[in-house]
CSV table of N, CA and C in Angstrom, one decimal:
chain,number,residue,atom,x,y,z
A,1,MET,N,79.2,64.4,138.6
A,1,MET,CA,79.6,65.0,137.0
A,1,MET,C,80.5,64.2,136.8
A,2,MET,N,80.6,63.9,135.4
A,2,MET,CA,81.7,62.8,134.9
A,2,MET,C,82.8,63.7,134.7
A,3,SER,N,84.1,62.9,134.6
A,3,SER,CA,85.5,63.7,134.5
A,3,SER,C,85.6,64.0,133.1
A,4,PRO,N,86.4,64.8,132.5
A,4,PRO,CA,86.5,65.0,131.0
A,4,PRO,C,87.1,63.5,130.4
A,5,VAL,N,88.0,62.7,131.4
A,5,VAL,CA,88.6,61.6,130.8
A,5,VAL,C,87.6,60.6,130.6
A,6,ASP,N,86.6,60.4,131.3
A,6,ASP,CA,85.5,59.4,130.9
A,6,ASP,C,84.1,60.0,130.3
A,7,ASN,N,84.2,61.0,130.1
A,7,ASN,CA,83.2,61.9,129.2
A,7,ASN,C,83.0,61.4,127.9
A,8,PRO,N,81.8,60.6,127.6
A,8,PRO,CA,81.6,60.1,126.2
A,8,PRO,C,81.3,61.3,125.5
A,9,ILE,N,80.6,62.4,126.0
A,9,ILE,CA,80.5,63.4,125.0
A,9,ILE,C,81.4,64.1,124.3
A,10,LEU,N,82.7,64.3,125.2
A,10,LEU,CA,84.0,64.6,124.4
A,10,LEU,C,84.5,63.8,123.6
A,11,GLU,N,84.3,62.6,123.6
A,11,GLU,CA,84.7,61.3,122.7
A,11,GLU,C,84.0,61.7,121.5
A,12,ALA,N,82.5,61.6,121.6
A,12,ALA,CA,81.7,61.9,120.6
A,12,ALA,C,81.8,63.2,119.9
A,13,ARG,N,82.2,64.2,120.5
A,13,ARG,CA,82.5,65.7,119.8
A,13,ARG,C,83.6,65.3,118.9
A,14,ARG,N,84.7,64.8,119.4
A,14,ARG,CA,86.0,64.7,118.8
A,14,ARG,C,85.7,63.9,117.4
A,15,LEU,N,84.6,63.1,117.5
A,15,LEU,CA,84.5,62.2,116.3
A,15,LEU,C,83.5,62.9,115.2
A,16,GLY,N,83.1,64.3,115.6
A,16,GLY,CA,82.3,65.1,114.9
A,16,GLY,C,80.8,64.6,114.6
A,17,ASN,N,80.3,63.9,115.8
A,17,ASN,CA,79.0,63.6,115.4
A,17,ASN,C,78.0,64.8,115.7
A,18,PRO,N,76.9,64.5,114.8
A,18,PRO,CA,75.7,65.7,114.8
A,18,PRO,C,75.2,65.5,116.0
A,19,PRO,N,74.3,66.7,116.3
A,19,PRO,CA,73.7,66.7,117.5
A,19,PRO,C,72.7,65.5,118.2
A,20,PRO,N,71.9,64.7,117.4
A,20,PRO,CA,71.1,63.6,117.6
A,20,PRO,C,72.2,62.7,118.3
A,21,ALA,N,73.3,62.4,117.6
A,21,ALA,CA,74.3,61.4,118.0
A,21,ALA,C,75.0,61.8,119.4
A,22,LEU,N,75.1,63.0,119.6
A,22,LEU,CA,75.7,63.4,120.8
A,22,LEU,C,74.5,63.1,122.0
A,23,VAL,N,73.5,63.5,121.7
A,23,VAL,CA,72.3,63.4,122.6
A,23,VAL,C,72.1,62.0,122.9
A,24,ARG,N,72.2,61.2,122.0
A,24,ARG,CA,72.2,59.8,122.3
A,24,ARG,C,73.2,59.1,123.0
A,25,GLN,N,74.4,59.5,122.7
A,25,GLN,CA,75.4,59.0,123.6
A,25,GLN,C,75.5,59.6,124.8
A,26,ALA,N,75.1,60.7,125.1
A,26,ALA,CA,74.7,61.2,126.5
A,26,ALA,C,73.8,60.4,127.2
A,27,LEU,N,72.7,60.1,126.7
A,27,LEU,CA,71.4,59.0,127.4
A,27,LEU,C,72.0,57.9,127.4
A,28,LEU,N,72.8,57.4,126.5
A,28,LEU,CA,73.2,55.9,126.9
A,28,LEU,C,74.1,55.8,128.3
A,29,ALA,N,74.9,57.1,128.2
A,29,ALA,CA,76.1,57.2,129.5
A,29,ALA,C,75.2,57.3,130.8
A,30,GLN,N,73.8,57.9,130.7
A,30,GLN,CA,72.9,57.7,131.8
A,30,GLN,C,72.4,56.6,131.9
A,31,HIS,N,72.0,55.8,131.0
A,31,HIS,CA,71.7,54.5,131.1
A,31,HIS,C,72.6,53.6,131.9
A,32,ASP,N,73.8,53.8,131.6
A,32,ASP,CA,75.0,53.0,132.2
A,32,ASP,C,74.9,53.3,133.8
A,33,ARG,N,74.9,54.7,134.1
A,33,ARG,CA,74.9,55.2,135.4
A,33,ARG,C,73.6,54.5,136.4
A,34,TRP,N,72.6,54.6,135.7
A,34,TRP,CA,71.1,54.2,136.2
A,34,TRP,C,70.7,52.7,136.3
A,35,GLU,N,71.6,52.0,135.2
A,35,GLU,CA,71.1,50.6,135.2
A,35,GLU,C,71.3,49.9,136.3
A,36,GLY,N,70.2,49.0,136.9
A,36,GLY,CA,70.3,48.2,137.9
A,36,GLY,C,69.6,48.8,139.0
A,37,THR,N,69.0,50.1,139.0
A,37,THR,CA,68.1,50.8,139.9
A,37,THR,C,66.8,50.4,139.8
A,38,PRO,N,66.6,49.9,140.9
A,38,PRO,CA,65.0,49.3,140.9
A,38,PRO,C,64.0,50.5,140.6
A,39,TYR,N,62.8,50.1,140.3
A,39,TYR,CA,61.6,50.7,140.5
A,39,TYR,C,61.1,51.0,141.8
A,40,ARG,N,60.7,52.2,142.0
A,40,ARG,CA,60.1,52.6,143.5
A,40,ARG,C,59.2,53.7,143.2
A,41,LEU,N,58.0,53.4,143.3
A,41,LEU,CA,56.8,54.5,142.9
A,41,LEU,C,57.3,55.7,143.9
A,42,GLY,N,57.5,56.9,143.6
A,42,GLY,CA,57.8,57.9,144.4
A,42,GLY,C,59.3,58.1,144.7
A,43,GLY,N,60.1,57.3,144.5
A,43,GLY,CA,61.4,57.4,144.4
A,43,GLY,C,62.2,58.4,143.6
A,44,THR,N,63.2,58.8,143.9
A,44,THR,CA,63.9,59.6,143.3
A,44,THR,C,65.4,59.7,143.3
A,45,SER,N,65.9,58.4,143.5
A,45,SER,CA,67.3,58.3,143.6
A,45,SER,C,67.8,56.9,143.1
A,46,ARG,N,69.2,56.5,143.1
A,46,ARG,CA,69.5,55.3,142.6
A,46,ARG,C,69.1,54.4,143.5
A,47,HIS,N,68.6,54.4,144.7
A,47,HIS,CA,68.1,53.1,145.5
A,47,HIS,C,66.6,52.8,145.2
A,48,GLY,N,66.1,53.8,144.3
A,48,GLY,CA,64.7,53.3,143.7
A,48,GLY,C,64.4,54.5,143.3
A,49,VAL,N,63.8,54.4,142.0
A,49,VAL,CA,63.1,55.5,141.4
A,49,VAL,C,62.0,55.2,140.5
A,50,ASP,N,61.2,56.3,140.2
A,50,ASP,CA,59.9,56.2,139.2
A,50,ASP,C,60.2,56.7,138.0
A,51,CYS,N,59.4,56.6,137.1
A,51,CYS,CA,59.6,56.9,135.6
A,51,CYS,C,60.0,58.5,135.5
A,52,SER,N,58.9,59.2,136.2
A,52,SER,CA,59.1,60.4,135.9
A,52,SER,C,60.2,61.2,136.6
A,53,ALA,N,60.7,60.6,137.8
A,53,ALA,CA,61.7,60.9,138.4
A,53,ALA,C,63.0,60.6,137.6
A,54,LEU,N,63.1,59.5,137.1
A,54,LEU,CA,64.3,59.3,136.3
A,54,LEU,C,64.4,60.5,135.1
A,55,VAL,N,63.2,60.6,134.6
A,55,VAL,CA,63.3,61.5,133.6
A,55,VAL,C,63.8,63.0,133.9
A,56,GLN,N,63.4,63.2,135.1
A,56,GLN,CA,63.5,64.7,135.7
A,56,GLN,C,65.2,64.7,136.0
A,57,ASN,N,65.6,63.5,136.7
A,57,ASN,CA,66.9,63.4,136.7
A,57,ASN,C,68.0,63.4,135.7
A,58,VAL,N,67.7,62.7,134.7
A,58,VAL,CA,68.5,62.7,133.6
A,58,VAL,C,68.4,63.9,132.8
A,59,PHE,N,67.4,64.6,132.7
A,59,PHE,CA,67.6,65.8,132.1
A,59,PHE,C,68.1,66.9,132.9
A,60,ALA,N,67.9,67.0,134.3
A,60,ALA,CA,68.8,67.9,135.1
A,60,ALA,C,70.1,67.5,134.9
A,61,GLU,N,70.7,66.3,135.0
A,61,GLU,CA,72.1,66.0,135.2
A,61,GLU,C,72.6,66.3,133.8
A,62,THR,N,72.1,65.8,132.7
A,62,THR,CA,72.8,65.7,131.5
A,62,THR,C,72.7,66.9,130.6
A,63,PHE,N,71.4,67.6,130.6
A,63,PHE,CA,71.2,68.8,130.0
A,63,PHE,C,70.9,70.0,130.8
A,64,ARG,N,71.2,70.0,132.1
A,64,ARG,CA,70.6,71.4,132.8
A,64,ARG,C,69.4,71.9,132.6
A,65,LEU,N,68.4,71.1,132.5
A,65,LEU,CA,67.2,71.3,132.1
A,65,LEU,C,66.0,70.8,133.1
A,66,SER,N,65.3,71.8,133.8
A,66,SER,CA,64.6,71.5,134.9
A,66,SER,C,63.3,71.1,134.4
A,67,LEU,N,62.8,70.0,134.4
A,67,LEU,CA,61.4,69.3,134.1
A,67,LEU,C,60.6,69.1,135.4
A,68,PRO,N,59.2,69.2,135.2
A,68,PRO,CA,58.5,69.0,136.3
A,68,PRO,C,58.7,67.5,137.0
A,69,ARG,N,58.1,67.3,138.3
A,69,ARG,CA,58.4,66.2,138.8
A,69,ARG,C,57.4,64.8,138.3
A,70,THR,N,56.3,64.9,138.0
A,70,THR,CA,55.4,64.0,137.9
A,70,THR,C,55.1,63.8,136.3
A,71,THR,N,54.7,62.6,135.7
A,71,THR,CA,54.3,62.3,134.4
A,71,THR,C,53.3,63.4,134.1
A,72,GLY,N,52.2,63.5,134.8
A,72,GLY,CA,51.0,64.5,134.5
A,72,GLY,C,51.6,65.7,134.2
A,73,GLU,N,52.5,66.2,134.9
A,73,GLU,CA,53.2,67.5,134.6
A,73,GLU,C,54.1,67.5,133.2
A,74,GLN,N,54.8,66.6,133.1
A,74,GLN,CA,55.7,66.4,132.0
A,74,GLN,C,55.0,66.4,130.6
A,75,VAL,N,54.1,65.9,130.6
A,75,VAL,CA,53.2,65.8,129.4
A,75,VAL,C,52.7,66.9,128.8
A,76,HIS,N,53.0,67.9,129.5
A,76,HIS,CA,52.6,69.3,128.9
A,76,HIS,C,54.1,70.0,128.6
A,77,GLU,N,55.0,69.7,128.9
A,77,GLU,CA,56.4,70.2,128.2
A,77,GLU,C,56.6,70.4,126.9
A,78,GLY,N,57.3,71.3,126.3
A,78,GLY,CA,57.4,71.6,124.9
A,78,GLY,C,56.3,71.3,124.2
A,79,ARG,N,56.7,70.7,122.9
A,79,ARG,CA,55.6,70.7,121.7
A,79,ARG,C,55.5,69.0,121.5
A,80,PRO,N,54.3,69.0,121.0
A,80,PRO,CA,54.1,67.4,120.4
A,80,PRO,C,54.7,67.0,119.4
A,81,VAL,N,55.1,65.6,119.1
A,81,VAL,CA,56.0,65.1,118.0
A,81,VAL,C,55.5,64.0,117.5
A,82,SER,N,55.1,63.8,116.3
A,82,SER,CA,54.6,62.6,116.0
A,82,SER,C,55.4,61.5,115.9
A,83,ARG,N,55.1,60.2,116.2
A,83,ARG,CA,56.0,59.1,116.4
A,83,ARG,C,56.8,59.0,115.1
A,84,ASP,N,56.6,59.3,114.2
A,84,ASP,CA,57.6,59.1,113.0
A,84,ASP,C,58.6,60.3,112.9
A,85,GLU,N,58.5,61.1,113.8
A,85,GLU,CA,59.4,62.2,114.0
A,85,GLU,C,60.3,62.3,115.2
A,86,LEU,N,60.3,61.2,116.1
A,86,LEU,CA,61.2,61.0,117.1
A,86,LEU,C,62.5,61.4,117.0
A,87,ALA,N,62.9,62.0,117.9
A,87,ALA,CA,64.3,62.3,117.8
A,87,ALA,C,65.0,61.7,119.4
A,88,PRO,N,66.3,61.7,119.2
A,88,PRO,CA,66.8,61.6,120.8
A,88,PRO,C,66.8,62.6,121.7
A,89,GLY,N,66.0,62.3,122.8
A,89,GLY,CA,65.7,63.3,123.8
A,89,GLY,C,64.4,63.7,123.9
A,90,ASP,N,63.6,63.2,123.0
A,90,ASP,CA,62.1,63.4,123.0
A,90,ASP,C,61.5,62.5,124.1
A,91,LEU,N,60.5,63.1,124.8
A,91,LEU,CA,59.8,62.4,125.9
A,91,LEU,C,58.7,61.5,125.2
A,92,VAL,N,58.8,60.2,125.6
A,92,VAL,CA,57.5,59.4,125.2
A,92,VAL,C,56.6,58.7,126.2
A,93,PHE,N,55.4,59.1,126.0
A,93,PHE,CA,54.4,58.8,127.1
A,93,PHE,C,53.6,57.5,126.6
A,94,PHE,N,53.1,56.9,127.7
A,94,PHE,CA,52.4,55.6,127.6
A,94,PHE,C,51.0,55.8,128.6
A,95,ARG,N,50.0,55.1,128.0
A,95,ARG,CA,48.9,54.8,129.2
A,95,ARG,C,48.7,53.3,129.2
A,96,PRO,N,49.3,52.8,130.0
A,96,PRO,CA,49.2,51.4,130.4
A,96,PRO,C,47.8,51.3,131.4
A,97,PRO,N,47.6,50.1,131.5
A,97,PRO,CA,46.4,49.6,132.6
A,97,PRO,C,46.8,50.0,133.8
A,98,GLY,N,45.8,50.7,134.7
A,98,GLY,CA,45.9,51.2,136.0
A,98,GLY,C,46.0,52.8,135.9
A,99,ILE,N,46.3,53.3,137.2
A,99,ILE,CA,46.0,54.6,137.2
A,99,ILE,C,47.1,55.6,136.9
A,100,TYR,N,48.1,55.1,136.8
A,100,TYR,CA,49.3,55.9,136.4
A,100,TYR,C,49.8,55.6,135.0
A,101,HIS,N,50.3,57.1,134.3
A,101,HIS,CA,50.7,56.9,132.9
A,101,HIS,C,52.2,56.8,133.2
A,102,HIS,N,52.9,56.6,132.1
A,102,HIS,CA,54.4,56.2,132.1
A,102,HIS,C,55.0,57.0,131.1
A,103,VAL,N,56.6,57.5,131.5
A,103,VAL,CA,57.1,58.4,130.4
A,103,VAL,C,58.5,58.0,130.4
A,104,GLY,N,59.0,58.0,129.4
A,104,GLY,CA,60.4,57.3,129.0
A,104,GLY,C,61.1,58.7,128.2
A,105,ILE,N,62.5,58.3,127.8
A,105,ILE,CA,63.2,59.4,126.8
A,105,ILE,C,63.6,58.3,125.7
A,106,TYR,N,63.3,59.0,124.5
A,106,TYR,CA,63.6,58.3,123.4
A,106,TYR,C,64.9,58.5,123.1
A,107,ILE,N,66.0,57.4,122.7
A,107,ILE,CA,67.4,57.4,122.5
A,107,ILE,C,67.8,57.3,121.1
A,108,GLY,N,66.6,56.9,120.1
A,108,GLY,CA,67.0,56.7,118.9
A,108,GLY,C,66.8,55.2,118.4
A,109,GLN,N,66.8,55.0,117.3
A,109,GLN,CA,66.7,53.6,116.9
A,109,GLN,C,65.6,52.6,117.4
A,110,GLY,N,64.5,53.4,117.6
A,110,GLY,CA,63.2,52.9,118.0
A,110,GLY,C,63.3,52.2,119.6
A,111,ARG,N,64.0,53.0,120.4
A,111,ARG,CA,64.5,52.6,121.8
A,111,ARG,C,64.1,53.7,122.5
A,112,PHE,N,63.7,53.3,123.8
A,112,PHE,CA,63.9,54.6,124.7
A,112,PHE,C,64.2,54.1,126.2
A,113,LEU,N,64.8,55.0,127.1
A,113,LEU,CA,65.3,54.8,128.1
A,113,LEU,C,64.1,55.1,129.3
A,114,HIS,N,63.9,54.2,130.4
A,114,HIS,CA,62.7,54.3,131.3
A,114,HIS,C,63.1,53.5,132.5
A,115,ALA,N,62.1,53.8,133.4
A,115,ALA,CA,62.2,52.9,134.8
A,115,ALA,C,60.8,52.2,134.6
A,116,SER,N,61.1,50.8,134.4
A,116,SER,CA,60.3,50.0,134.2
A,116,SER,C,59.8,49.4,135.7
A,117,SER,N,58.2,49.4,135.8
A,117,SER,CA,57.8,48.8,137.1
A,117,SER,C,58.2,47.7,137.4
A,118,SER,N,58.4,46.7,136.4
A,118,SER,CA,58.9,45.3,136.6
A,118,SER,C,60.2,45.1,136.6
A,119,GLN,N,61.1,46.0,136.1
A,119,GLN,CA,62.5,45.6,135.9
A,119,GLN,C,63.5,46.7,136.1
A,120,GLY,N,63.0,47.8,136.6
A,120,GLY,CA,63.7,48.9,136.8
A,120,GLY,C,64.3,49.5,135.4
A,121,VAL,N,65.3,50.5,135.9
A,121,VAL,CA,65.8,51.1,134.9
A,121,VAL,C,66.2,50.4,133.6
A,122,ARG,N,65.8,50.5,132.6
A,122,ARG,CA,66.3,49.7,131.4
A,122,ARG,C,66.1,50.8,130.0
A,123,ILE,N,66.5,49.9,128.9
A,123,ILE,CA,66.1,50.6,127.6
A,123,ILE,C,65.3,49.3,127.0
A,124,SER,N,64.1,50.0,126.3
A,124,SER,CA,62.9,48.9,125.6
A,124,SER,C,62.9,49.6,124.3
A,125,ARG,N,62.1,48.5,123.5
A,125,ARG,CA,61.8,48.8,122.3
A,125,ARG,C,60.4,49.6,122.0
A,126,LEU,N,60.3,50.4,121.5
A,126,LEU,CA,59.0,51.3,121.2
A,126,LEU,C,58.0,50.0,120.6
A,127,ASN,N,58.7,49.3,119.7
A,127,ASN,CA,57.7,48.5,118.9
A,127,ASN,C,57.3,47.1,119.8
A,128,ASN,N,57.8,47.1,120.9
A,128,ASN,CA,57.4,45.7,121.5
A,128,ASN,C,56.2,45.7,121.9
A,129,SER,N,55.4,44.6,121.7
A,129,SER,CA,54.0,44.5,121.7
A,129,SER,C,53.3,45.4,122.8
A,130,TYR,N,54.0,45.3,124.0
A,130,TYR,CA,53.2,46.1,125.3
A,130,TYR,C,53.4,47.3,124.8
A,131,TRP,N,54.7,48.1,124.7
A,131,TRP,CA,54.8,49.6,124.7
A,131,TRP,C,54.2,50.0,123.3
A,132,ARG,N,53.9,49.2,122.2
A,132,ARG,CA,53.2,49.7,121.0
A,132,ARG,C,51.8,49.8,121.3
A,133,ARG,N,51.3,48.8,122.0
A,133,ARG,CA,49.8,48.8,122.4
A,133,ARG,C,49.5,50.2,123.3
A,134,TYR,N,50.3,50.5,124.2
A,134,TYR,CA,49.9,51.8,125.1
A,134,TYR,C,50.5,53.0,125.0
A,135,TYR,N,51.2,53.0,123.6
A,135,TYR,CA,52.0,54.3,123.4
A,135,TYR,C,50.8,55.3,123.2
A,136,TRP,N,51.1,56.5,123.7
A,136,TRP,CA,50.1,57.6,123.9
A,136,TRP,C,50.4,58.7,123.1
A,137,GLN,N,51.7,59.6,123.2
A,137,GLN,CA,52.3,60.5,122.7
A,137,GLN,C,53.5,60.6,123.0
A,138,ALA,N,54.3,61.7,122.1
A,138,ALA,CA,55.5,62.1,122.5
A,138,ALA,C,55.6,63.7,122.4
A,139,ARG,N,56.6,64.3,123.2
A,139,ARG,CA,56.8,65.8,123.3
A,139,ARG,C,58.1,66.0,123.2
A,140,ARG,N,58.6,67.1,122.6
A,140,ARG,CA,59.8,67.7,122.6
A,140,ARG,C,60.1,68.8,123.3
A,141,ALA,N,61.1,68.5,124.6
A,141,ALA,CA,61.1,69.8,125.5
A,141,ALA,C,62.2,70.6,124.7
A,142,LEU,N,63.2,70.1,124.1
A,142,LEU,CA,64.1,71.0,123.4
A,142,LEU,C,64.6,70.1,121.9
A,143,THR,N,65.1,70.8,121.1
A,143,THR,CA,65.5,70.0,119.8
A,143,THR,C,66.6,69.4,120.2
A,144,PRO,N,67.2,68.4,119.3
A,144,PRO,CA,68.4,67.7,119.5
A,144,PRO,C,69.7,68.6,119.5
A,145,SER,N,69.6,69.7,118.7
A,145,SER,CA,70.5,70.8,118.5
A,145,SER,C,70.7,71.4,119.9
A,146,HIS,N,69.6,71.9,120.5
A,146,HIS,CA,69.6,72.5,121.6
A,146,HIS,C,70.1,71.8,122.8
A,147,LEU,N,69.7,70.6,122.9
A,147,LEU,CA,70.1,69.7,123.8
A,147,LEU,C,71.8,69.5,123.8
A,148,ALA,N,72.1,69.2,122.3
A,148,ALA,CA,73.6,69.0,122.3
A,148,ALA,C,74.1,70.3,122.9
A,149,GLN,N,73.9,71.6,122.5
A,149,GLN,CA,74.6,72.8,122.9
A,149,GLN,C,74.6,72.8,124.4
A,150,ARG,N,73.5,72.2,125.1
A,150,ARG,CA,73.6,72.3,126.4
A,150,ARG,C,74.7,71.4,126.9
A,151,LEU,N,74.6,70.2,126.3
A,151,LEU,CA,75.7,69.3,126.4
A,151,LEU,C,77.3,69.9,126.3
A,152,LEU,N,77.5,70.6,125.3
A,152,LEU,CA,78.8,71.0,125.1
A,152,LEU,C,79.3,72.0,125.9
A,153,SER,N,78.2,73.0,126.4
A,153,SER,CA,78.6,74.1,127.0
A,153,SER,C,79.0,73.6,128.5
A,154,ASP,N,78.2,72.6,128.8
A,154,ASP,CA,78.6,72.0,130.2
A,154,ASP,C,80.3,71.4,130.2
A,155,VAL,N,80.4,70.6,129.0
A,155,VAL,CA,81.7,70.2,128.6
A,155,VAL,C,82.8,71.2,128.8
A,156,ASP,N,82.4,72.3,128.0
A,156,ASP,CA,83.5,73.2,128.0
A,156,ASP,C,83.6,74.1,129.1
A,157,ALA,N,82.9,74.1,130.0
A,157,ALA,CA,83.0,75.0,131.4
A,157,ALA,C,84.1,74.5,132.1
């Protein structure tokens, strides 16, 4: 848990940011916490994490929202969202070659946070030729307003 002094959410709230900006700020803070974590299939910690465990951990730590453990289960969360309606906090899914699907969290501005099997936890562009080719669908577990409310209620607690 971050202290109120280092909490970017408090700072973002003081600046009067709307919900999507608060959610984006919180996700960028999570990127800072997880950056450098290597990819490990089945991993669930900062010693090694796979894509669905990263998503599960970020949602639990940031928004106090419990998501299922696997990509196959996460793809049924919330409601479908078209690619042109993506908002920070939406789950983005991909079907790259191989037996496993991939999931990340949209952070806005055409980028998403994920655990890359080749580079570990990072932020990538949706329009990168690889990710654009294998994009599958997006889901919204909660709207940015509801995610921001969860953020702010945690800060005020």
